[in-house]
Coordinates of C-alpha atoms in Angstrom, one line a residue:
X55 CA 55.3 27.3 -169.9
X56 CA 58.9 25.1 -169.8
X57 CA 61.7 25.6 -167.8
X58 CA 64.7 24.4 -169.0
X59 CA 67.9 24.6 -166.5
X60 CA 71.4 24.3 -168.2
X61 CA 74.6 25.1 -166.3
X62 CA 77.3 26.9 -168.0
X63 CA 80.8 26.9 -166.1
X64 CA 79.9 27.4 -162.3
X65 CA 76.5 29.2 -163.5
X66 CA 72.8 28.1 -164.0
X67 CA 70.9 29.2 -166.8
X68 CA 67.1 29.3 -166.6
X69 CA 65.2 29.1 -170.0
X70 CA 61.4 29.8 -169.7
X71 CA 59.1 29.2 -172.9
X72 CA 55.8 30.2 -173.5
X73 CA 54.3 26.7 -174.3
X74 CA 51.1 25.3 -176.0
X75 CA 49.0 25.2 -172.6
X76 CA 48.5 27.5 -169.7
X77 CA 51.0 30.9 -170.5
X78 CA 49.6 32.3 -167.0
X79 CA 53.3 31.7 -165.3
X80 CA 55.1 32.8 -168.6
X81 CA 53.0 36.1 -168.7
X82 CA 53.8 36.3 -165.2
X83 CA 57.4 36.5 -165.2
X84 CA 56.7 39.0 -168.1
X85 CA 54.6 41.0 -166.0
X86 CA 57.1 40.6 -163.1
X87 CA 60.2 41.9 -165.8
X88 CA 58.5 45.3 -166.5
X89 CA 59.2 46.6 -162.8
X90 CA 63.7 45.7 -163.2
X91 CA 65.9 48.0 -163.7
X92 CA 68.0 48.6 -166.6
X93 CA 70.4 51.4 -164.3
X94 CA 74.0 49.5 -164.5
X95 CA 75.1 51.7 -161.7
X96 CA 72.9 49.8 -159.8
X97 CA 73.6 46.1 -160.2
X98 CA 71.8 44.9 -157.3
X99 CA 68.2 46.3 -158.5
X100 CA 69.1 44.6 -162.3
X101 CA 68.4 41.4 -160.7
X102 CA 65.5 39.4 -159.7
X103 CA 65.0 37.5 -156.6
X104 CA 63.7 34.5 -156.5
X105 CA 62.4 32.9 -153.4
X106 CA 60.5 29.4 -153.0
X107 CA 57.2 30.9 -153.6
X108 CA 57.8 34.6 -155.1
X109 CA 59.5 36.6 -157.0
X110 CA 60.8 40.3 -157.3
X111 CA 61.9 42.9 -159.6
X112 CA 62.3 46.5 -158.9
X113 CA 63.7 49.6 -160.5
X114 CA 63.9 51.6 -157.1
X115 CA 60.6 53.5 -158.0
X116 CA 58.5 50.7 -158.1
X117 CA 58.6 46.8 -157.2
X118 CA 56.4 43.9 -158.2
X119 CA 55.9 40.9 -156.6
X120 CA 54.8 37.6 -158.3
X121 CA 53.7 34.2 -157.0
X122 CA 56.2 31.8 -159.1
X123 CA 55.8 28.6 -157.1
X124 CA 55.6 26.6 -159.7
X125 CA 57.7 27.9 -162.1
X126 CA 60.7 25.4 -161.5
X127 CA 62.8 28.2 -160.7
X128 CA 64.9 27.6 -157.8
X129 CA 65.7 30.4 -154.8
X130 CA 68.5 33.2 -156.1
X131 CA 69.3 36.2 -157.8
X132 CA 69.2 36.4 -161.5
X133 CA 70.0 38.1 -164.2
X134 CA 68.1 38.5 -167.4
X135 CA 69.7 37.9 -170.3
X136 CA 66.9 37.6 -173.0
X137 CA 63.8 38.6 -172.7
X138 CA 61.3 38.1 -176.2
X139 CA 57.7 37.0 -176.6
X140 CA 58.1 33.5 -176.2
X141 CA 61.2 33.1 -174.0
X142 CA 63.4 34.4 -171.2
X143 CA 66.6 33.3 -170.3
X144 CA 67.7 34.1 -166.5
X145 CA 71.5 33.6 -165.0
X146 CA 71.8 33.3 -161.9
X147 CA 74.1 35.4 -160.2
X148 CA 77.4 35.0 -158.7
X149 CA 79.0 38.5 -157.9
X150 CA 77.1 38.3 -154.1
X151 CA 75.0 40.9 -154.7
X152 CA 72.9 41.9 -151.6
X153 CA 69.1 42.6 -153.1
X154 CA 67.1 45.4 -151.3
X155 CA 65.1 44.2 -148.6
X156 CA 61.4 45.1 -149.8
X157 CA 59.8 44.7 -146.6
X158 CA 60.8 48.7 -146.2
X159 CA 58.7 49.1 -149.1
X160 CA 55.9 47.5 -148.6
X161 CA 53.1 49.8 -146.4
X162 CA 52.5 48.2 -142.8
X163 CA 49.3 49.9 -142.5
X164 CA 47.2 49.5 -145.5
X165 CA 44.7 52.5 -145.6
X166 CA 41.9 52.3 -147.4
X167 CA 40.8 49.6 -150.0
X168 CA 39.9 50.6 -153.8
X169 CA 38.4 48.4 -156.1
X170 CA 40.2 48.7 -159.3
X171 CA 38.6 46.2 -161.8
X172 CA 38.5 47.1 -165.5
X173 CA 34.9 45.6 -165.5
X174 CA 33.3 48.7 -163.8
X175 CA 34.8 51.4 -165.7
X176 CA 32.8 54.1 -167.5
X177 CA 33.2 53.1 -170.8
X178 CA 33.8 56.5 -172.2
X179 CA 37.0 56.4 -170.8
X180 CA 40.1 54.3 -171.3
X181 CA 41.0 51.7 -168.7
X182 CA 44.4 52.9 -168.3
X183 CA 42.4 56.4 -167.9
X184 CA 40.3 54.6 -165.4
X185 CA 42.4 53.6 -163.0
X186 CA 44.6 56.6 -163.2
X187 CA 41.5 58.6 -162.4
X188 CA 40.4 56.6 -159.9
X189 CA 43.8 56.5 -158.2
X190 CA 43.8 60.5 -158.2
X191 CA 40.6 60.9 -156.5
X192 CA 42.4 58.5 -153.6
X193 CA 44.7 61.2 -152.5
X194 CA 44.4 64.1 -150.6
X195 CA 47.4 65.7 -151.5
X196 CA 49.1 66.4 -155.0
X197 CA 51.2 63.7 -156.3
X198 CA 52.1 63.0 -159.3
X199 CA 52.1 59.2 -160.8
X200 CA 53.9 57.6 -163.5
X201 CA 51.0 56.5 -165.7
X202 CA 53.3 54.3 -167.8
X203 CA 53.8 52.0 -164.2
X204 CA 50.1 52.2 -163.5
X205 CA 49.1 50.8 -166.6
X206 CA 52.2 48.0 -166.4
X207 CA 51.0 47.3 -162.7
X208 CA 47.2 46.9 -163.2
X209 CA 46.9 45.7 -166.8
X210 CA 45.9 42.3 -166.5
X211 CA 43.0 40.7 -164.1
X212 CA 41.3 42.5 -161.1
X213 CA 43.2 44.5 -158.8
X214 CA 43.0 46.6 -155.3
X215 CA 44.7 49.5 -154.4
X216 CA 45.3 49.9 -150.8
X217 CA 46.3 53.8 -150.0
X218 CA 46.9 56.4 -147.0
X219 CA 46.0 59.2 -148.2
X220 CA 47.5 61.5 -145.9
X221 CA 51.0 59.6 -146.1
X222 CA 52.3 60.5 -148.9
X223 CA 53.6 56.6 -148.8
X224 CA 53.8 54.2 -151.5
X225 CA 50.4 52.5 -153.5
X226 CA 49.9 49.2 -152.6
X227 CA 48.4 47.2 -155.6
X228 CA 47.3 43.7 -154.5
X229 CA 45.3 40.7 -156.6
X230 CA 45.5 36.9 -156.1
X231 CA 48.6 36.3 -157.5
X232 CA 50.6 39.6 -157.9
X233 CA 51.3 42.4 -155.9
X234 CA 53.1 45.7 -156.8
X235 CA 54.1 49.4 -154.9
X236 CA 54.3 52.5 -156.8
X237 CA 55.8 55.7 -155.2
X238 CA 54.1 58.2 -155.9
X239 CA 55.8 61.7 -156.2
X240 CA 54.5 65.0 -154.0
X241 CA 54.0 68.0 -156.0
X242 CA 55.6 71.0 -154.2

């Protein structure tokens, strides 16, 4: 991947390219894009947050978080202005924007651990079906889930869910370089 920082006016502009060699940290930031909003109302949630060793994106229902150490983006919010295949263009942001603090997300007590790696699924179902099945079975109570986040969430390498079952509390998604929470919603 490149990074490429311009400045236009008093702002920084962040080009990422998906280049010849690793694409890990491009698909990454890709990954980490399918979780921000697109709400205007909300401004502070259309940003990402960048920190010196993570980044975060969420939409208010559910938040990824992505190890970008390395990227060669430096700490802020941003804004995405483009976003194709092979590039994405971040600004960073100077209205003050407060971002939410995720920490009130993120469960302190983990629950139980399920394993949720494509390579032992029943073939005879899809791996999106998989996990979706396999996150059903983990609660007690009726929730329903958007499949559409599940599949964004736990698409690419091996993943753990970590879940309460009683709770009703957000599913914690965890693998060595990504982490994501999905609320789920209780069916009356």
């Amino acid at each position: 991947m490149n990074h490429k920082p311009t400045k236009e006016g008093n702002m920084e502009t962040t080009v990422l390219e998906k280049g010849k060699g690793t694409n890990e940290m491009f698909d990454t930031w890709k990954w980490l894009l399918k979780a921000k909003s697109t709400d205007e109302t909300r401004p502070a949630i259309n940003l990402i947050q960048v920190s010196e060793k993570r980044a975060v994106a969420t939409d208010g229902y559910r938040l990824h978080i992505a190890n970008v150490k390395d990227s060669g983006v430096k700490p802020g919010l941003y804004r995405v202005l483009a976003s194709t295949a092979k590039q994405i263009v971040l600004q960073e942001d100077t209205e003050g924007h407060l971002y939410p603090d995720i920490k009130q997300v993120i469960p302190r007590h983990m629950g139980r651990c399920i394993d949720l790696s494509y390579e032992k699924y029943d073939k005879k179902l899809s791996a999106p079906a998989f996990i979706a099945a396999k996150v059903i079975r983990a609660l007690d109570e009726p929730y329903a889930i958007n499949l559409g986040f599940l599949e964004d969430c736990t698409k690419d390498g091996a993943w753990k869910m970590y879940v309460n079952p009683k709770s009703g509390g957000p599913l914690y998604f965890r693998n060595c370089t990504r982490s994501a929470v999905i609320m789920p919603l209780r069916i009356a």
